[in-house]
PDB file of C-alpha atoms in Angstrom:
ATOM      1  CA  UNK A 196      -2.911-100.449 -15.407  1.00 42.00           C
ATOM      2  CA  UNK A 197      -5.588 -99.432 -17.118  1.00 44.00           C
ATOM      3  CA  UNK A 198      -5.801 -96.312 -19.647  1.00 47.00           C
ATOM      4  CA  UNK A 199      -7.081 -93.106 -17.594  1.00 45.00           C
ATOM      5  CA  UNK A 200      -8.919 -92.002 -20.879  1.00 45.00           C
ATOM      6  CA  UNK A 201     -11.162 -94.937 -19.893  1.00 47.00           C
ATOM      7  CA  UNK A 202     -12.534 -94.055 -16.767  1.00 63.00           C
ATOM      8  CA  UNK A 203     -13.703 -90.692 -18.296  1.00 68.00           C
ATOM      9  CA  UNK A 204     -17.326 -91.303 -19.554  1.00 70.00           C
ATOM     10  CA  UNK A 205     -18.577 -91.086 -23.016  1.00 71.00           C
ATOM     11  CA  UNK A 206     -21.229 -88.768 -22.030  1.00 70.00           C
ATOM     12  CA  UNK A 207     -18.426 -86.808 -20.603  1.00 75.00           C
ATOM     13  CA  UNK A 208     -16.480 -86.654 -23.643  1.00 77.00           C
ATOM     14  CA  UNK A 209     -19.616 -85.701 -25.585  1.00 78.00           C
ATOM     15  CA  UNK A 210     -21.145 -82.807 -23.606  1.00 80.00           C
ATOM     16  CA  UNK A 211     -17.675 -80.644 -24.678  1.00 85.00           C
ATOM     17  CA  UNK A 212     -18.697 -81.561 -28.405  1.00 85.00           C
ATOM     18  CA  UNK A 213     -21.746 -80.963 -28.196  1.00 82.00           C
ATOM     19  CA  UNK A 214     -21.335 -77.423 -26.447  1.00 83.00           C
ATOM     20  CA  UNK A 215     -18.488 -76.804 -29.033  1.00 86.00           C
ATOM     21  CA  UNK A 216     -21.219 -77.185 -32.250  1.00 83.00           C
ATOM     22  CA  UNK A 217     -23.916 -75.453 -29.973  1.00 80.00           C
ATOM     23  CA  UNK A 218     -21.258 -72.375 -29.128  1.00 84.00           C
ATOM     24  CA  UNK A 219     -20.034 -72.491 -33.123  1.00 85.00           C
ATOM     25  CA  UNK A 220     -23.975 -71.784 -34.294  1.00 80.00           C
ATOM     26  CA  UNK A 221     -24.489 -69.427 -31.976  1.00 80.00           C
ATOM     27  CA  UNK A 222     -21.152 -67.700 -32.901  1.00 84.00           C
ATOM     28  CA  UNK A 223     -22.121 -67.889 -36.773  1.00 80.00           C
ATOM     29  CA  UNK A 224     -25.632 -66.121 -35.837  1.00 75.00           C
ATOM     30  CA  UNK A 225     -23.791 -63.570 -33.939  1.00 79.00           C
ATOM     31  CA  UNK A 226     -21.362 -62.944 -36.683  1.00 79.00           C
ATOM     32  CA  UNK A 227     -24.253 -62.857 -39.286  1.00 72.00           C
ATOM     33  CA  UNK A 228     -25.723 -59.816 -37.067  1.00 70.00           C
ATOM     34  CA  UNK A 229     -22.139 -58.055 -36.487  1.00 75.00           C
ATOM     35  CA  UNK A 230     -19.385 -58.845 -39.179  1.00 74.00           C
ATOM     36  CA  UNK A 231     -17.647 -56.107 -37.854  1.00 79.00           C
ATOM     37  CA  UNK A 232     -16.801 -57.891 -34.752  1.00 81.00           C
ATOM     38  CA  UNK A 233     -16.251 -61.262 -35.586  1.00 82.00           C
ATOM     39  CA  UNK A 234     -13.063 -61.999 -33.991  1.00 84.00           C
ATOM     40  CA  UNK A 235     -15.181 -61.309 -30.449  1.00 88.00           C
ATOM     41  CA  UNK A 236     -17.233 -64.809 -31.136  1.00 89.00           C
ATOM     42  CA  UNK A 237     -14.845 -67.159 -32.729  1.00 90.00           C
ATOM     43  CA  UNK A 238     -13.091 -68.137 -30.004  1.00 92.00           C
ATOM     44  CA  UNK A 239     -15.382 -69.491 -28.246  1.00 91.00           C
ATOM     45  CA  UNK A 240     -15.961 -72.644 -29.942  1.00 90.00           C
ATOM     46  CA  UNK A 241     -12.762 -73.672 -29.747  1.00 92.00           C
ATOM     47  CA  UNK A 242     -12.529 -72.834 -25.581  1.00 92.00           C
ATOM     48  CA  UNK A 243     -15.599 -75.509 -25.636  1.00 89.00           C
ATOM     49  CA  UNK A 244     -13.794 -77.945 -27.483  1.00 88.00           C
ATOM     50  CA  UNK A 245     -10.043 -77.461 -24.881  1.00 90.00           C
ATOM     51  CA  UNK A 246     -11.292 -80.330 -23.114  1.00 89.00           C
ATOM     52  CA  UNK A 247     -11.653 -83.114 -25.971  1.00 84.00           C
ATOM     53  CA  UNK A 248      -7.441 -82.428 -26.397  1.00 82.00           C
ATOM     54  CA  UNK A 249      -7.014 -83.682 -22.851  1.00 79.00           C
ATOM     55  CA  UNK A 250      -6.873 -87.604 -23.094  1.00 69.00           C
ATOM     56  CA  UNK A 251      -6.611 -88.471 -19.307  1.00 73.00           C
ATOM     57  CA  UNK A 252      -9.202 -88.451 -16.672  1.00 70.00           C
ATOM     58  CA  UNK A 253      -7.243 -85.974 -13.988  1.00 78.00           C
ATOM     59  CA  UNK A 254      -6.166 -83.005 -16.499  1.00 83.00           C
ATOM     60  CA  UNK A 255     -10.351 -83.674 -18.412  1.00 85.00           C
ATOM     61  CA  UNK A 256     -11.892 -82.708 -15.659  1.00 83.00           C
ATOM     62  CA  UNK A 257     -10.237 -79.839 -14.365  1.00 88.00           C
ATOM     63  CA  UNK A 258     -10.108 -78.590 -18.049  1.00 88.00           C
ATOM     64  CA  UNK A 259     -14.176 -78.874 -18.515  1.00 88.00           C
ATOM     65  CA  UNK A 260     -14.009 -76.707 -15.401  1.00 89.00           C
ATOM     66  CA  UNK A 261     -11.758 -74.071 -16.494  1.00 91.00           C
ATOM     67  CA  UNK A 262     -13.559 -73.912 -19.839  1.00 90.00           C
ATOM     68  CA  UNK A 263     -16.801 -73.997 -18.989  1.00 88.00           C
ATOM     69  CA  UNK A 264     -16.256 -71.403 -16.268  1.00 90.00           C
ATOM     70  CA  UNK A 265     -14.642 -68.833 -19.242  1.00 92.00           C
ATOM     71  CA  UNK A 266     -17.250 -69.815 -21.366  1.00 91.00           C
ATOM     72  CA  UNK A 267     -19.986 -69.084 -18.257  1.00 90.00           C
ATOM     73  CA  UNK A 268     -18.078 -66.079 -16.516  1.00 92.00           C
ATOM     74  CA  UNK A 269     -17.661 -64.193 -19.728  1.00 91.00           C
ATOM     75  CA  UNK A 270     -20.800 -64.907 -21.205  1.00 88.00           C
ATOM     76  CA  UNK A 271     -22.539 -63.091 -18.161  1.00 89.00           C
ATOM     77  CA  UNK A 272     -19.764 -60.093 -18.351  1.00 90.00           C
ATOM     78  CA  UNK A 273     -20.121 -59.614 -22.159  1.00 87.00           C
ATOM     79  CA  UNK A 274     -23.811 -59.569 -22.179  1.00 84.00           C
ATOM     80  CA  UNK A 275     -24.076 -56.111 -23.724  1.00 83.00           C
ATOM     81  CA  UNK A 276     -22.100 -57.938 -26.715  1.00 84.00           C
ATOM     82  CA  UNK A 277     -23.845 -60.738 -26.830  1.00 81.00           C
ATOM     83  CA  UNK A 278     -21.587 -63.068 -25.059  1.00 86.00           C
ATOM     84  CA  UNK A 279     -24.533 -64.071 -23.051  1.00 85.00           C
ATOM     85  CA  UNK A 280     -25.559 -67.098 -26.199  1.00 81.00           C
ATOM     86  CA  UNK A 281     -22.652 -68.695 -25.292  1.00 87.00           C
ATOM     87  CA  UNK A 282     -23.758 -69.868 -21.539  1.00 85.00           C
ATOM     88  CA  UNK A 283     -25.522 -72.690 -22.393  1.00 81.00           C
ATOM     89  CA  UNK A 284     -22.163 -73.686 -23.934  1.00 83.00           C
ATOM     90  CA  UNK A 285     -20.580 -73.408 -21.052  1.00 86.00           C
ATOM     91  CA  UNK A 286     -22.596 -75.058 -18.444  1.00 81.00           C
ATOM     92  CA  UNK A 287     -22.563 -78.439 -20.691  1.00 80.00           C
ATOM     93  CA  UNK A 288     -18.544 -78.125 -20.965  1.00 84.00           C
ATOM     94  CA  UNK A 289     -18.872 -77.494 -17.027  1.00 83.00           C
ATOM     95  CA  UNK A 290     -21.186 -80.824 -16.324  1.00 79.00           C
ATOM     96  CA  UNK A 291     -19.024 -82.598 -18.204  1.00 78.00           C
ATOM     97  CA  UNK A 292     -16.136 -82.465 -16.091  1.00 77.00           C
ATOM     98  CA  UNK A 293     -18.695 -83.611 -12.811  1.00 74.00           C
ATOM     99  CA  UNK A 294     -17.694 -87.261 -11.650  1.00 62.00           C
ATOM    100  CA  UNK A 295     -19.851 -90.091 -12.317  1.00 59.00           C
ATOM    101  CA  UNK A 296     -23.208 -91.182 -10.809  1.00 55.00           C
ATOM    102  CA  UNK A 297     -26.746 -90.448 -11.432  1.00 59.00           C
ATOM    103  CA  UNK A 298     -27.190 -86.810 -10.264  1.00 56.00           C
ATOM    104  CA  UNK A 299     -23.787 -85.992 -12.324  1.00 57.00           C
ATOM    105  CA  UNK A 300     -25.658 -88.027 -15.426  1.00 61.00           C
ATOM    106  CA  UNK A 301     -28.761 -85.980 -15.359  1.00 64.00           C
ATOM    107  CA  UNK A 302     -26.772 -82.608 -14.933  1.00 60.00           C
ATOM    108  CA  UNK A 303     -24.979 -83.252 -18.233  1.00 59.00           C
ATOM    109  CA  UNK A 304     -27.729 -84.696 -19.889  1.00 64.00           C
ATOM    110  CA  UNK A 305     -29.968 -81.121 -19.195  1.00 66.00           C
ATOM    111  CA  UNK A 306     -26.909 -79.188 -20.018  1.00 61.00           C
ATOM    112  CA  UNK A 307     -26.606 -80.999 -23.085  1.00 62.00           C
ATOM    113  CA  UNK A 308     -30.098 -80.516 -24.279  1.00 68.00           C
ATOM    114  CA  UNK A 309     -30.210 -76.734 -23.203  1.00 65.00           C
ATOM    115  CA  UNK A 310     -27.144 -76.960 -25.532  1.00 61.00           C
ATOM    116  CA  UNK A 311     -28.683 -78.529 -28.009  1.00 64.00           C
ATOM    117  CA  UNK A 312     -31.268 -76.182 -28.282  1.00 68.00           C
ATOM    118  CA  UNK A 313     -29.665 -73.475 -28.507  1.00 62.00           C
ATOM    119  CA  UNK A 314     -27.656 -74.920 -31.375  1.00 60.00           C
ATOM    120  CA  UNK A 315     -31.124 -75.862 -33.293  1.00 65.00           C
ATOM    121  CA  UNK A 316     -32.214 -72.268 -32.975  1.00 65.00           C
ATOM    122  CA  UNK A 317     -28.949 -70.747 -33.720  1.00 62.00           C
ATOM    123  CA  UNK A 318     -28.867 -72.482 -37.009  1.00 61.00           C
ATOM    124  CA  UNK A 319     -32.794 -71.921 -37.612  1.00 62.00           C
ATOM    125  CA  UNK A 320     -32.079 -68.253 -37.585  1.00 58.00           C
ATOM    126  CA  UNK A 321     -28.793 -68.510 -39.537  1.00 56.00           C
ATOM    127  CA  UNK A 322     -30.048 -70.250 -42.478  1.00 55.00           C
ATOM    128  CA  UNK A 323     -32.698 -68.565 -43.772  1.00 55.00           C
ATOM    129  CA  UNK A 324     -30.255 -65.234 -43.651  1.00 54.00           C
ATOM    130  CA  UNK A 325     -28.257 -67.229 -46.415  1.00 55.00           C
ATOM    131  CA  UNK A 326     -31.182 -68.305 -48.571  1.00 57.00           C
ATOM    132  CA  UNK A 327     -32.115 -66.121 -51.313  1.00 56.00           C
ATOM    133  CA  UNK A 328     -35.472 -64.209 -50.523  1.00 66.00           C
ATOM    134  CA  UNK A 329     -38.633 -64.521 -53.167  1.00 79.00           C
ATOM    135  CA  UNK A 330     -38.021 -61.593 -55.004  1.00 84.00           C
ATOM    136  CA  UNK A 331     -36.945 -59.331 -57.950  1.00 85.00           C
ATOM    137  CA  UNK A 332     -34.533 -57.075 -58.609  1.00 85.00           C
ATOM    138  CA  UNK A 333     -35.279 -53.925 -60.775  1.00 83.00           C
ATOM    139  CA  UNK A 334     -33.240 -51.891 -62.074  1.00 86.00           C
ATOM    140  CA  UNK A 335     -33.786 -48.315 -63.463  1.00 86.00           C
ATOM    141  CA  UNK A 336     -32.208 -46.004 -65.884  1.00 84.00           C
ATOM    142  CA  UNK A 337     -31.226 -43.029 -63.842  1.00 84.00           C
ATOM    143  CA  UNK A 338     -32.746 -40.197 -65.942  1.00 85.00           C
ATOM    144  CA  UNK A 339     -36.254 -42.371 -67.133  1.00 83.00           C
ATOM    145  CA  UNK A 340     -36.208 -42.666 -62.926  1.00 82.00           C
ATOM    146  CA  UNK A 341     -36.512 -38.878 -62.212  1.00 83.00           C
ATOM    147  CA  UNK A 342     -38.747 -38.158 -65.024  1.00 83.00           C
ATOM    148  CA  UNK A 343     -41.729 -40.662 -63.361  1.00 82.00           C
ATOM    149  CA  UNK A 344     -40.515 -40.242 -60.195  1.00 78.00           C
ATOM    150  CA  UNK A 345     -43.696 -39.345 -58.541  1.00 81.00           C
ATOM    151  CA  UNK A 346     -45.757 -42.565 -60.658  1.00 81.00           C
ATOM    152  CA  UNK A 347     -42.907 -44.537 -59.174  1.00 78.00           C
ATOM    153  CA  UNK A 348     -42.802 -43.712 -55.881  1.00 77.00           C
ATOM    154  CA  UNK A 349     -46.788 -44.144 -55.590  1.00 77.00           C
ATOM    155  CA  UNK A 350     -46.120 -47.389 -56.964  1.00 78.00           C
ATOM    156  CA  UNK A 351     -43.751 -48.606 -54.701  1.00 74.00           C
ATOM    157  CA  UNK A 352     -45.431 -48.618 -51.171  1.00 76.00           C
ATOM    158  CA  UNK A 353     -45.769 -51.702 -48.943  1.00 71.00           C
ATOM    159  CA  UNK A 354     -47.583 -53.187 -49.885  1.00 76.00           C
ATOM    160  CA  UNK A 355     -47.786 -52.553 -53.519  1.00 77.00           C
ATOM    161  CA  UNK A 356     -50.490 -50.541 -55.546  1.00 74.00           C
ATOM    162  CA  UNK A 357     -50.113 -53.119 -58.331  1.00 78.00           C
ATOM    163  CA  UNK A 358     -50.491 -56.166 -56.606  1.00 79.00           C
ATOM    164  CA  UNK A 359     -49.874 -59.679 -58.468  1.00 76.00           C
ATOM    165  CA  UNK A 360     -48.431 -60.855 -55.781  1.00 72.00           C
ATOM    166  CA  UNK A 361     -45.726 -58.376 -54.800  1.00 79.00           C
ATOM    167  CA  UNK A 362     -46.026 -58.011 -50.860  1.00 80.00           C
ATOM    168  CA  UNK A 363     -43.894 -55.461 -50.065  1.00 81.00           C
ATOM    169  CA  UNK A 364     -40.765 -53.022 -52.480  1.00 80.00           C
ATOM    170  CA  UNK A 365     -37.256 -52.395 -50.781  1.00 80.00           C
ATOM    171  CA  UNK A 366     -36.006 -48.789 -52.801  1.00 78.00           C
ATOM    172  CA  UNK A 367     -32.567 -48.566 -53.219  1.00 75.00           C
ATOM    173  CA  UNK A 368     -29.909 -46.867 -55.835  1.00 70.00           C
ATOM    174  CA  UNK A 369     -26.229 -47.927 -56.546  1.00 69.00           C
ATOM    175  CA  UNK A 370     -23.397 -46.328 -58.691  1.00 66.00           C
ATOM    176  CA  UNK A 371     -25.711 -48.333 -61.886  1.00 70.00           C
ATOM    177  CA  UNK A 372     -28.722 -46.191 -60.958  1.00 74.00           C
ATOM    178  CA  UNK A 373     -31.990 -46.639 -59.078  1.00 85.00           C
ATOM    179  CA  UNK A 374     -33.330 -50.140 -58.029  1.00 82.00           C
ATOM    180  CA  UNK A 375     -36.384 -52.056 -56.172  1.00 80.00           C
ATOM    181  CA  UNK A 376     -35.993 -55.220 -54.686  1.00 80.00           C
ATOM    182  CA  UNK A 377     -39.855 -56.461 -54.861  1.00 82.00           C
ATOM    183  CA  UNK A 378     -40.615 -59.336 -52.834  1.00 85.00           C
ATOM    184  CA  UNK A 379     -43.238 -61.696 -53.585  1.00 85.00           C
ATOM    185  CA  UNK A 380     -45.157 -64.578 -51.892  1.00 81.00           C
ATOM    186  CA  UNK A 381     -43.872 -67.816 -51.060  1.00 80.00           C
ATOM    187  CA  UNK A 382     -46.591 -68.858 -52.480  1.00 81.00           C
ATOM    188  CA  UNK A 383     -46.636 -67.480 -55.819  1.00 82.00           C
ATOM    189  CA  UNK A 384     -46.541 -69.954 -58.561  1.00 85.00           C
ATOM    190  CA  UNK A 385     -43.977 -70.028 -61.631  1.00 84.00           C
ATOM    191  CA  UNK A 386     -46.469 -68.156 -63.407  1.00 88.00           C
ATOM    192  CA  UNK A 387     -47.684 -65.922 -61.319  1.00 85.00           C
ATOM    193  CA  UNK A 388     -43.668 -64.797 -60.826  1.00 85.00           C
ATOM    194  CA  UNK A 389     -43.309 -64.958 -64.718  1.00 88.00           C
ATOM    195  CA  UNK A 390     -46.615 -62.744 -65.040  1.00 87.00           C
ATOM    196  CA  UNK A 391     -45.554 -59.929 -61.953  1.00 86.00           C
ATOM    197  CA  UNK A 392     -41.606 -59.821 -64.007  1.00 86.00           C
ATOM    198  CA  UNK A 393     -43.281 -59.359 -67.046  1.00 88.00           C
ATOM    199  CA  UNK A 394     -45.475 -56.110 -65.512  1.00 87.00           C
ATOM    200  CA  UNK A 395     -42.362 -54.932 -63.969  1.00 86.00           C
ATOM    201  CA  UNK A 396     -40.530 -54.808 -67.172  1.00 84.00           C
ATOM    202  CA  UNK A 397     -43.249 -52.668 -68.367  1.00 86.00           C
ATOM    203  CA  UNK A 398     -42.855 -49.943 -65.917  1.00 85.00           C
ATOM    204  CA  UNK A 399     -41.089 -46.389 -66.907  1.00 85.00           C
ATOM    205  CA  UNK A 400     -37.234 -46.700 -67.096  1.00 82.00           C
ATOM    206  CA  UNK A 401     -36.641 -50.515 -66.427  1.00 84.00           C
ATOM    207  CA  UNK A 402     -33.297 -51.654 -68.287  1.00 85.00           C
ATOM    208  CA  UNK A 403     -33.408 -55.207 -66.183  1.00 84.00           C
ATOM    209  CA  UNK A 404     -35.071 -57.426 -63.734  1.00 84.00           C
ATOM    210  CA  UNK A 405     -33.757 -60.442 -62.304  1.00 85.00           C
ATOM    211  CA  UNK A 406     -34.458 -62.672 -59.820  1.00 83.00           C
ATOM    212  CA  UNK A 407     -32.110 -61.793 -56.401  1.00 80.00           C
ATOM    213  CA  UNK A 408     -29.819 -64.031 -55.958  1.00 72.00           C
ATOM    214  CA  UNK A 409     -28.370 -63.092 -52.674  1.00 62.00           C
ATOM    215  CA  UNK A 410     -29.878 -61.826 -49.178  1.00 58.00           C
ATOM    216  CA  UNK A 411     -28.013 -58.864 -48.915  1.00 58.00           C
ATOM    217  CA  UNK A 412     -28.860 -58.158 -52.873  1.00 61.00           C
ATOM    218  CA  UNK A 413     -32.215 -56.669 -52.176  1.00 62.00           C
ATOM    219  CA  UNK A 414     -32.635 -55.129 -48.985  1.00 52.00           C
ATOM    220  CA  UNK A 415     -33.254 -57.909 -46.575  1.00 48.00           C
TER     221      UNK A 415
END
């Protein structure tokens, strides 16, 4: 008799996959936007991927159902939490567990790419959010800062009075003083950056500027 894994597709085998890496992107993006409530997305990856574990034909299919149902039902219910990026997920798990034949073929294969798609823009937004931003980092001696407060400040609008470059300033302060995180172009060349550090080290009060080296480092 023949193994029951190999009646079972291979594009039904790979829609689950595929809805498991679209469902993990969309549950890093999610994350990214609310830490706080991680543990609400990362369980739904691994609901997409249930059905891979099953290796014969008459517990798959049932399983793709059940899965992709959850993934479905309480995407629609948790739409105020953002549950709802997770449907595409669901409805490839779900078309994966349809039988064979053309209609079945072209099902998963739409699922797949709405899938897909949502996978590609998940990790389009996600990935810049890790890449350092063009900008500076200047930091102020607390006392120098209050003293040319009022220059400062008419300095630091968006965008900048001073130009070279500099498109907009993010003001902040931690327990090491005052600080601006001043972004630049993208296109600004080496020297151009070397030239608008150099100015800012020239400004009332700077004890350091650096180049951020973190998203959530200057105000982003």
């Amino acid at each position: 008799m023949a193994d029951e894994r190999e009646r079972t597709a291979w594009w039904q085998r790979c829609l689950p996959v595929i809805a498991a890496l679209a469902a993990a992107a969309a549950a890093t993006w999610a994350i990214t936007e609310a830490p706080h409530e991680a543990g609400l997305y990362l369980i739904w990856p691994f609901v997409a991927l249930v059905p891979v574990v099953t290796p014969r034909q008459r517990d798959f299919r049932p399983t793709c159902f059940v899965a992709g149902s959850v993934l479905i039902v309480f995407g629609v219910l948790g739409t105020l939490w953002g549950l709802w990026i997770f449907i595409p997920a669901g409805l490839a798990v779900v078309a994966g567990g349809t039988t064979g034949g053309r209609i079945a073929w072209l099902g998963g294969t739409l699922s797949a790419l709405v899938a897909a798609t949502a996978l590609g823009y998940a990790v389009s937004e996600v990935v810049p959010l890790y890449r350092p931003p063009d900008a500076f980092i200047v930091r102020f001696d607390s006392r120098q800062y209050q003293r040319h407060e009022d220059m400062l400040d008419a300095l630091s609008v968006s965008p900048p009075s001073f130009g070279r470059g500099a498109v907009s300033v993010s003001i902040g302060a931690d327990d090491a003083g005052p600080e601006w995180g001043v972004f630049f172009r993208t296109d600004l060349s080496s020297r151009g950056q070397a030239i608008l550090r150099d100015y800012l080290g020239t400004l009332p009060g700077v004890i350091d500027v650096r180049y951020c080296d973190s998203p959530y480092d200057c105000g982003r």
